[in-house]
PDB file of C-alpha atoms in Angstrom:
ATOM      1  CA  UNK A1473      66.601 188.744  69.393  1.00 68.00           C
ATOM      2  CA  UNK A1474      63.420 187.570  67.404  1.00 65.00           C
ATOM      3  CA  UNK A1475      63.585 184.402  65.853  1.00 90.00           C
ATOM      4  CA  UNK A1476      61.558 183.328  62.876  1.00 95.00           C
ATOM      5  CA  UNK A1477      61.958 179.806  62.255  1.00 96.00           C
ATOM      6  CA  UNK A1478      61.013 177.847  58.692  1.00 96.00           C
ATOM      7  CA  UNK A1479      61.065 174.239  59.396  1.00 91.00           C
ATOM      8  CA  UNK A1480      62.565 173.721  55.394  1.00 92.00           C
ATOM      9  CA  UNK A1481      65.273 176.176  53.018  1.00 93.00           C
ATOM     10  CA  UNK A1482      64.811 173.845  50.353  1.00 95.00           C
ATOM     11  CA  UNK A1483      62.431 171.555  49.455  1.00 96.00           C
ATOM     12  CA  UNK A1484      61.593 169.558  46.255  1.00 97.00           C
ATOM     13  CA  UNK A1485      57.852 168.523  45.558  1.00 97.00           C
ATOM     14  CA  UNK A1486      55.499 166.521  42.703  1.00 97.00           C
ATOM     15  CA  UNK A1487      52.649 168.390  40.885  1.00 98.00           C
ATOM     16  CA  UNK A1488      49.595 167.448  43.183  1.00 97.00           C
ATOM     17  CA  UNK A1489      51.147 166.991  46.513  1.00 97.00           C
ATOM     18  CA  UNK A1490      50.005 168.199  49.732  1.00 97.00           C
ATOM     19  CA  UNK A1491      52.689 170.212  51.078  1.00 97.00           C
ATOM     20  CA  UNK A1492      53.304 172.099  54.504  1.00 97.00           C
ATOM     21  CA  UNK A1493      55.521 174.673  54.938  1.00 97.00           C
ATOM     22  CA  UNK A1494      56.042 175.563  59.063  1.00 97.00           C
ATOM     23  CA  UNK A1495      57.143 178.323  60.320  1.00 97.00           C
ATOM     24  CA  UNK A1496      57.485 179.338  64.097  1.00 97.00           C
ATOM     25  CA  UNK A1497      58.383 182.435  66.181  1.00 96.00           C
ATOM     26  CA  UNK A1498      59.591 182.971  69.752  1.00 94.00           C
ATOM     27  CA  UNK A1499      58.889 186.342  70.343  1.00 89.00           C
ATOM     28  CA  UNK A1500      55.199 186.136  71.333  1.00 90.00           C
ATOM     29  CA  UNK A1501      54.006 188.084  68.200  1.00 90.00           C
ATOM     30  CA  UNK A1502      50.388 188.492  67.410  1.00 90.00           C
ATOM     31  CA  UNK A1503      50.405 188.943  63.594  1.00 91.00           C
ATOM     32  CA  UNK A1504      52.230 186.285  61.486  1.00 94.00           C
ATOM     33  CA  UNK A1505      52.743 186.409  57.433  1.00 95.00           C
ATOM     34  CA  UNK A1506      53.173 184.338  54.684  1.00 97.00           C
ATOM     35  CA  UNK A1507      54.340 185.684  51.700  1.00 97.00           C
ATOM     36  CA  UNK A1508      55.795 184.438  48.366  1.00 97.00           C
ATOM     37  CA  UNK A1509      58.875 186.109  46.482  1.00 95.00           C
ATOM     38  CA  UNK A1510      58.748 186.241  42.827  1.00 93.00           C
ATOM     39  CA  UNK A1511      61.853 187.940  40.416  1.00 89.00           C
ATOM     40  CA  UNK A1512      59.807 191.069  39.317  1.00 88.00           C
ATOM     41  CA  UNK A1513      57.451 190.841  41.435  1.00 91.00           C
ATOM     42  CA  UNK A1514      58.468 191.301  45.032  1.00 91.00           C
ATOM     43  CA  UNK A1515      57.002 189.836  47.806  1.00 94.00           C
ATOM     44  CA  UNK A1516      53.095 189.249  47.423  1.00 95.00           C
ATOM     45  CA  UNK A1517      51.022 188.610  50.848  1.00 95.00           C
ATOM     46  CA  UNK A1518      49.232 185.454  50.592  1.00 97.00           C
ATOM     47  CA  UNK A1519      47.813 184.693  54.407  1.00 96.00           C
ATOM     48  CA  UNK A1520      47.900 186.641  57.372  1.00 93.00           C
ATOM     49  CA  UNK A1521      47.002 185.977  60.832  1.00 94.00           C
ATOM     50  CA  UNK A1522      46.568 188.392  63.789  1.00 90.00           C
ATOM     51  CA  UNK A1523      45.680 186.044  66.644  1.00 90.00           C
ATOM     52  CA  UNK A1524      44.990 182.151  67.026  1.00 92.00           C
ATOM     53  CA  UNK A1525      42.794 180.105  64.905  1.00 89.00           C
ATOM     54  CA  UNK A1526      42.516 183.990  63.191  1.00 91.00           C
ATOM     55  CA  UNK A1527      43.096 184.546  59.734  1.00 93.00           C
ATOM     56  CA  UNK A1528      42.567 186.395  56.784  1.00 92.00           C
ATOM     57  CA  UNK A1529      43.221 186.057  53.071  1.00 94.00           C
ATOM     58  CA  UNK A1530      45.825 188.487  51.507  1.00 93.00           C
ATOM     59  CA  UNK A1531      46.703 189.275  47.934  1.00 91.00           C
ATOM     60  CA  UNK A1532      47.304 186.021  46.343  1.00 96.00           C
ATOM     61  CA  UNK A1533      45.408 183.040  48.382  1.00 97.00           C
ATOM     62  CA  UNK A1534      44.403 180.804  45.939  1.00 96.00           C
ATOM     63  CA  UNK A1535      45.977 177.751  45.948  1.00 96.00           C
ATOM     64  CA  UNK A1536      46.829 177.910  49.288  1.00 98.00           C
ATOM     65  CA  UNK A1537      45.663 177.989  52.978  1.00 97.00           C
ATOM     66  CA  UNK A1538      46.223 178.682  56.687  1.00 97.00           C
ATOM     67  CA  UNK A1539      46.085 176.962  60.287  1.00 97.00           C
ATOM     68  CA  UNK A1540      47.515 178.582  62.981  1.00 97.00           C
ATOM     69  CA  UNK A1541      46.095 176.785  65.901  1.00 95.00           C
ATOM     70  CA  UNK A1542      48.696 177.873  68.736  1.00 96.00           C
ATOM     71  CA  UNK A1543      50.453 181.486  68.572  1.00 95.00           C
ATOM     72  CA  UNK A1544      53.768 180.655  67.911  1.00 96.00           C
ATOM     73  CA  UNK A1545      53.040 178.311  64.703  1.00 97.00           C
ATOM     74  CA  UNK A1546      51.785 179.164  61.525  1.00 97.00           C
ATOM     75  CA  UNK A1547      51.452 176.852  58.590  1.00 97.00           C
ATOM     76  CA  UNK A1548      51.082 177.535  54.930  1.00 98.00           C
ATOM     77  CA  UNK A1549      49.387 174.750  53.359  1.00 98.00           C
ATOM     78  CA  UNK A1550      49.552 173.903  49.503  1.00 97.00           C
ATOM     79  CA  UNK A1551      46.062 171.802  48.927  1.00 94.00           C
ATOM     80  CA  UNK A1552      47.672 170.282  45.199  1.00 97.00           C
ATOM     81  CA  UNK A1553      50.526 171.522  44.568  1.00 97.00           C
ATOM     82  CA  UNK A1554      51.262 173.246  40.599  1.00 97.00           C
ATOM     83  CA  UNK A1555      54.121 174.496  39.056  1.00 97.00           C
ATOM     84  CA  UNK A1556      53.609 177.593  39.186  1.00 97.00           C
ATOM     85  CA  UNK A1557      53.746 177.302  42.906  1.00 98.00           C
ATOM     86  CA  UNK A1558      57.749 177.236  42.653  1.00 98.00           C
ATOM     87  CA  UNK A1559      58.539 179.682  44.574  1.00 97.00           C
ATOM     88  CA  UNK A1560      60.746 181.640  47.671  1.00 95.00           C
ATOM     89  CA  UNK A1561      57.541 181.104  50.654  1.00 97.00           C
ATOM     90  CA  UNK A1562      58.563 183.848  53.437  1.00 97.00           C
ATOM     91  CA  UNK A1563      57.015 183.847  56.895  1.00 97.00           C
ATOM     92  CA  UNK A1564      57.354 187.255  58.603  1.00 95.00           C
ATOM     93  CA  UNK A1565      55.707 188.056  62.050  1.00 93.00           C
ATOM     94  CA  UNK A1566      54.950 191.360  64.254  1.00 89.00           C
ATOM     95  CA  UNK A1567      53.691 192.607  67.070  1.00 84.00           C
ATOM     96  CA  UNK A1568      50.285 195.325  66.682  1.00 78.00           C
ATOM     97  CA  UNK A1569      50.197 198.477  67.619  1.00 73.00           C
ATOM     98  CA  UNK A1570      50.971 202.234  66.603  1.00 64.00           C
ATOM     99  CA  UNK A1571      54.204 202.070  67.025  1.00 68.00           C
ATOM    100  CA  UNK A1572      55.363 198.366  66.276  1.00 64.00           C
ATOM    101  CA  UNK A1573      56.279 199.066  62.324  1.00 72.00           C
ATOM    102  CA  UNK A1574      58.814 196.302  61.554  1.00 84.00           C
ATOM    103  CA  UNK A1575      58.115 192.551  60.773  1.00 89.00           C
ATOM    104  CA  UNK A1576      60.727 189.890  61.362  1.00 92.00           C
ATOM    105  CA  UNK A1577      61.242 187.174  58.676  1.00 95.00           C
ATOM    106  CA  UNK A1578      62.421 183.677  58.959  1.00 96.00           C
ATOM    107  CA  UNK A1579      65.208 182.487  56.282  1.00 95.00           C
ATOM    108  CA  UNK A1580      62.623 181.796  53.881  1.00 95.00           C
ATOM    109  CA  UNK A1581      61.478 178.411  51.768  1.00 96.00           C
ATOM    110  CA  UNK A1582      62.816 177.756  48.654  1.00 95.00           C
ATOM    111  CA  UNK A1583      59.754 175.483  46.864  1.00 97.00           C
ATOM    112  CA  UNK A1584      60.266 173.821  43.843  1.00 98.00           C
ATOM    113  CA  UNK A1585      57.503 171.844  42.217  1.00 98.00           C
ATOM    114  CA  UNK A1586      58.360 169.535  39.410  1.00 97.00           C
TER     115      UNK A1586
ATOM    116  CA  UNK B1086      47.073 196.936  41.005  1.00 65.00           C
ATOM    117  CA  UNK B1087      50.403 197.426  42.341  1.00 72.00           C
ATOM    118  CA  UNK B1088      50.290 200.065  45.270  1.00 90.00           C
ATOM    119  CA  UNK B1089      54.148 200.127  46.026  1.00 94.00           C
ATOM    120  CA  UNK B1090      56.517 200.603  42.933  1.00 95.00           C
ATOM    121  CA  UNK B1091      60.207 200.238  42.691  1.00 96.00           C
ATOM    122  CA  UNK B1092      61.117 201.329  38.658  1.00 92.00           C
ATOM    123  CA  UNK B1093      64.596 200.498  38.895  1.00 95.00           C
ATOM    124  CA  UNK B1094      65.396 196.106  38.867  1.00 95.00           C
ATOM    125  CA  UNK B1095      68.742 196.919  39.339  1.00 96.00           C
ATOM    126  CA  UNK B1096      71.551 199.892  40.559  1.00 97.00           C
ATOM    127  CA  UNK B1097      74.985 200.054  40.185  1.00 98.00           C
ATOM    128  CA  UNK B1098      77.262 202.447  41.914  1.00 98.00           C
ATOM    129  CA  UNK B1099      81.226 202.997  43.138  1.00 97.00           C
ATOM    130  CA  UNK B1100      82.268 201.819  46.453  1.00 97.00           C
ATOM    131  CA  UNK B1101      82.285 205.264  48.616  1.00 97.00           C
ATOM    132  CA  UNK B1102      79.687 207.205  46.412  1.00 98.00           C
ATOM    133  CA  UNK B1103      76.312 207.583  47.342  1.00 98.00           C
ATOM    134  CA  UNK B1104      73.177 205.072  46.247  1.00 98.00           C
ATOM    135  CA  UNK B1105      70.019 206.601  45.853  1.00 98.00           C
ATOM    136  CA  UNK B1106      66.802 203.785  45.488  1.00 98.00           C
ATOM    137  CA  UNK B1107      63.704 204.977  44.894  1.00 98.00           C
ATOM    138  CA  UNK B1108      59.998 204.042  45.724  1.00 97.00           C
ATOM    139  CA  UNK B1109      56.363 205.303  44.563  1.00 97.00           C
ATOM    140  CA  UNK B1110      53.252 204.239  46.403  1.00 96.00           C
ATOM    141  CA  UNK B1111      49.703 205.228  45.188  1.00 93.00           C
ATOM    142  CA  UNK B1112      47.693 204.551  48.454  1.00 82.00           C
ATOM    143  CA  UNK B1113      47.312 207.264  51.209  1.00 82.00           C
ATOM    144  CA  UNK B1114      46.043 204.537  53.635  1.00 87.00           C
ATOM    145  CA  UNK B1115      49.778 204.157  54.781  1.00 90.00           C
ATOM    146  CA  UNK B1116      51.044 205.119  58.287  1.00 88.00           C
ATOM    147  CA  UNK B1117      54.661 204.004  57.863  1.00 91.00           C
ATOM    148  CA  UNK B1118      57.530 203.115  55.223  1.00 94.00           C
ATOM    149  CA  UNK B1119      60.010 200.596  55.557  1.00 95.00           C
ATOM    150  CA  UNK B1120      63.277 199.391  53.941  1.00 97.00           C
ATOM    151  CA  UNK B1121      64.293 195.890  54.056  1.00 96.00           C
ATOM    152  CA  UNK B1122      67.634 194.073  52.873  1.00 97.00           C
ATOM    153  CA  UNK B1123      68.019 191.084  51.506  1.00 95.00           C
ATOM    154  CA  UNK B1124      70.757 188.654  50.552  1.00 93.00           C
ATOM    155  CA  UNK B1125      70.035 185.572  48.256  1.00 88.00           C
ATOM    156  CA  UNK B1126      68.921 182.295  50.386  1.00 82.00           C
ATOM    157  CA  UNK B1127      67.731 184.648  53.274  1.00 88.00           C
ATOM    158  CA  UNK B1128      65.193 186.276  54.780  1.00 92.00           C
ATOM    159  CA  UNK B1129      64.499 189.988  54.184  1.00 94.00           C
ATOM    160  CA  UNK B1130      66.179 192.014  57.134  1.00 94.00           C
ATOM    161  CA  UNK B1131      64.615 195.305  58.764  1.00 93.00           C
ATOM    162  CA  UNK B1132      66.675 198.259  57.748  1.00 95.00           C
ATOM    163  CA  UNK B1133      65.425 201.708  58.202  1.00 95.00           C
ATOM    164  CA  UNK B1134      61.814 203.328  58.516  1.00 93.00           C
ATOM    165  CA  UNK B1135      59.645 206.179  58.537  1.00 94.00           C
ATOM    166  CA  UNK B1136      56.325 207.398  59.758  1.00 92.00           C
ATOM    167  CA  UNK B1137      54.432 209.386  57.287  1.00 92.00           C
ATOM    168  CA  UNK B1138      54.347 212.659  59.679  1.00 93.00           C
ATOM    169  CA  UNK B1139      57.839 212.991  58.840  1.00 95.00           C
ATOM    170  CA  UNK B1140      60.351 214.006  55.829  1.00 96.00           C
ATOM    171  CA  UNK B1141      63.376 212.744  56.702  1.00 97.00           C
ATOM    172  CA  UNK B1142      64.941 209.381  59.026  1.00 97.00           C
ATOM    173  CA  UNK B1143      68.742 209.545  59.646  1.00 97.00           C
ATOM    174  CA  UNK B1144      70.085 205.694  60.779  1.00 96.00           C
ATOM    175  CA  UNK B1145      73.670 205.923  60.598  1.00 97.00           C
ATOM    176  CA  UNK B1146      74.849 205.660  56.677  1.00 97.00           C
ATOM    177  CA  UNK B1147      71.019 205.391  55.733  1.00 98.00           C
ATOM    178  CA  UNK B1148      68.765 207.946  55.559  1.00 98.00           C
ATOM    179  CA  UNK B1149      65.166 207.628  54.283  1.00 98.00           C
ATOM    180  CA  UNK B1150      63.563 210.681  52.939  1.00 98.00           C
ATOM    181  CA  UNK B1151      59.173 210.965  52.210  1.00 97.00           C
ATOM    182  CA  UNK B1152      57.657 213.218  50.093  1.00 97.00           C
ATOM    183  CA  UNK B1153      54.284 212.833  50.900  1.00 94.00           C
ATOM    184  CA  UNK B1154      52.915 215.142  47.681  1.00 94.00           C
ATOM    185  CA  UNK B1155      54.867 213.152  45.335  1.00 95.00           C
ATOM    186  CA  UNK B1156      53.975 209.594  46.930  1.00 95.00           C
ATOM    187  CA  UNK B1157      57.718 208.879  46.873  1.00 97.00           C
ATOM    188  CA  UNK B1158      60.223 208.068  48.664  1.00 97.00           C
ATOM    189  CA  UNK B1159      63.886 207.286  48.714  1.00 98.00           C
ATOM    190  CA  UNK B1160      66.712 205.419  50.684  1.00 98.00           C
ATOM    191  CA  UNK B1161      70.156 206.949  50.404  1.00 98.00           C
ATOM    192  CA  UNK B1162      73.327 205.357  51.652  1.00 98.00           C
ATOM    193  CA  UNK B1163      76.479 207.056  51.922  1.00 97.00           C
ATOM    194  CA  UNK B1164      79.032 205.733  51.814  1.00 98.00           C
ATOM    195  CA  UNK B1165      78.600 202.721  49.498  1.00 98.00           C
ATOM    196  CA  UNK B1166      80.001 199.543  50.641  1.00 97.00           C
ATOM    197  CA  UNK B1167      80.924 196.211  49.163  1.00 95.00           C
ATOM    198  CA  UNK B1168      78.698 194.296  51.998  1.00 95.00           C
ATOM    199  CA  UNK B1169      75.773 196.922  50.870  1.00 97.00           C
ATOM    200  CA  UNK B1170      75.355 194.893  47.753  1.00 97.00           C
ATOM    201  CA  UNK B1171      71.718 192.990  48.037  1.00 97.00           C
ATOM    202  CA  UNK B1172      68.526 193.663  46.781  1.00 96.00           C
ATOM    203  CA  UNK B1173      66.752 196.644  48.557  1.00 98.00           C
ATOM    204  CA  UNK B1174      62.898 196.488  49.262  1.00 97.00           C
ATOM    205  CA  UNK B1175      60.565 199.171  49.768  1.00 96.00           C
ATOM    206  CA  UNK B1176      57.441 198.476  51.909  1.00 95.00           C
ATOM    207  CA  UNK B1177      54.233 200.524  53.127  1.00 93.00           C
ATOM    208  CA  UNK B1178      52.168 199.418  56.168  1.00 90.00           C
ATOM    209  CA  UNK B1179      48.306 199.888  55.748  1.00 84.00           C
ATOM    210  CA  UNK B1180      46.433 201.251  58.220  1.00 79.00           C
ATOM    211  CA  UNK B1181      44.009 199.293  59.035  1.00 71.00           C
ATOM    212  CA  UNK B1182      43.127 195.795  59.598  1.00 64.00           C
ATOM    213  CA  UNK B1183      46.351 193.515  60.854  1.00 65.00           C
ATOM    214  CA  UNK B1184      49.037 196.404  59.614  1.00 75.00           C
ATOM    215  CA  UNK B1185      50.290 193.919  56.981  1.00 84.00           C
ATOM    216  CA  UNK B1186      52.984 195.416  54.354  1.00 89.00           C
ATOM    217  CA  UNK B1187      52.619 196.110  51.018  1.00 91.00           C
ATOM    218  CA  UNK B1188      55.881 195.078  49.397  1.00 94.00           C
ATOM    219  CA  UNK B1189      57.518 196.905  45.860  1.00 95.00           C
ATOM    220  CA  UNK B1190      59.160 194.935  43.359  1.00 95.00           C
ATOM    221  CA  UNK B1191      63.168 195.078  44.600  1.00 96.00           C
ATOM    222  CA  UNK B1192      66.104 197.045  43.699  1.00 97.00           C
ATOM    223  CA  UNK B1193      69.494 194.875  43.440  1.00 97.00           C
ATOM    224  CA  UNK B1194      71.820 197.543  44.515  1.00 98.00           C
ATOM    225  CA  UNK B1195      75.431 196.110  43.442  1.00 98.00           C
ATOM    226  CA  UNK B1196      78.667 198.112  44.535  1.00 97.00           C
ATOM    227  CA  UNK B1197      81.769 197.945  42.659  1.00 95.00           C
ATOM    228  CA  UNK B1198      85.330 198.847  43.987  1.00 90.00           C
TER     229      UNK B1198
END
């Protein structure tokens, strides 16, 4: 079974903190996700990498960054954290290829920022 | 500029009846279609997809159905249960680049018995 991994369910933060939000997989997966949940909104694709030290800006990047420096681990990274960075952060990850269509997601992260 | 759309926040339907959630998508650039489940405090889990070469995808009570003219797509899921009760997502993989999903807004199916 694939196993996504986020280091934190719940974690409580101050306006202007740098925070780190971990998130590893077992399953030797190329591609790795973060998004963020939002009520209304769904889930919105802020980073994506497809191999190490790789990555790519998706949807909603500002305010955050990446590092994935081995290929299990990918970290989102909140430079100073806001409010409206409270959030549900979900790491996903997947293998490439034609006919590899589902992504696995960890529990997810449950930010609040006060 | 929201490329997958789920109209419906919320469903309600009899335990044993079917539910029928429903999906639009305004980019072509998508090879496959995907379902995923989720219950509060936990991760989205995979339930059911579909390439767009096809119509239909039978999995057991689910069954996903494309209509490729009409951008939409459904998820139907017969018989309701009580343990079906969770918010359904709709997703569309791009193409190109690292495949990433483009996620709709959520359905929160609830069944009643």
């Amino acid at each position: 079974d694939v196993k996504v991994t986020q280091s934190s369910r719940y974690l409580v933060k101050r306006t202007g903190e740098k925070v780190f939000l971990e998130c590893v997989q077992d399953m030797d997966h190329e591609n790795m996700f973060w998004y963020r949940q939002d009520p209304g909104l769904g889930l919105r694709l802020i980073y994506f990498s497809y191999d190490v030290k790789m990555k790519e800006k998706g949807d909603i990047p500002e305010g955050y960054s990446v590092s994935r420096e081995k290929k299990e681990r990918f970290s989102l990274i909140l430079e100073s954290a806001s409010t409206n960075q409270t959030s549900m952060y979900l790491c996903a990850s997947s293998l490439p290829g034609q006919s590899n269509t589902e992504a696995f997601f960890g529990q997810g992260t449950r930010l609040t920022v006060v | 500029d929201q490329q997958v759309k789920q109209n419906s926040p919320s469903l309600s339907v009899q335990e044993g009846r079917i539910s029928i959630l429903n999906c639009d998508y305004t980019n072509s650039m998508f090879d496959y279609f995907l379902w995923y489940k989720k219950y509060p405090a936990e991760g989205p889990t995979f339930l059911i997809s579909i390439s767009s070469i096809k119509d239909k995808n039978e999995d057991g009570r689910f069954t996903v159905f494309l209509n490729k003219s009409a951008k939409h797509l459904s998820l139907h899921i017969v018989p309701s249960q009580p343990g079906d009760s969770a918010v359904y997502f709709c997703a569309a993989r791009l193409i190109q680049g690292a495949q990433k999903l483009v996620f709709g807004q959520g359905t929160r199916l609830t069944i009643n018995p």
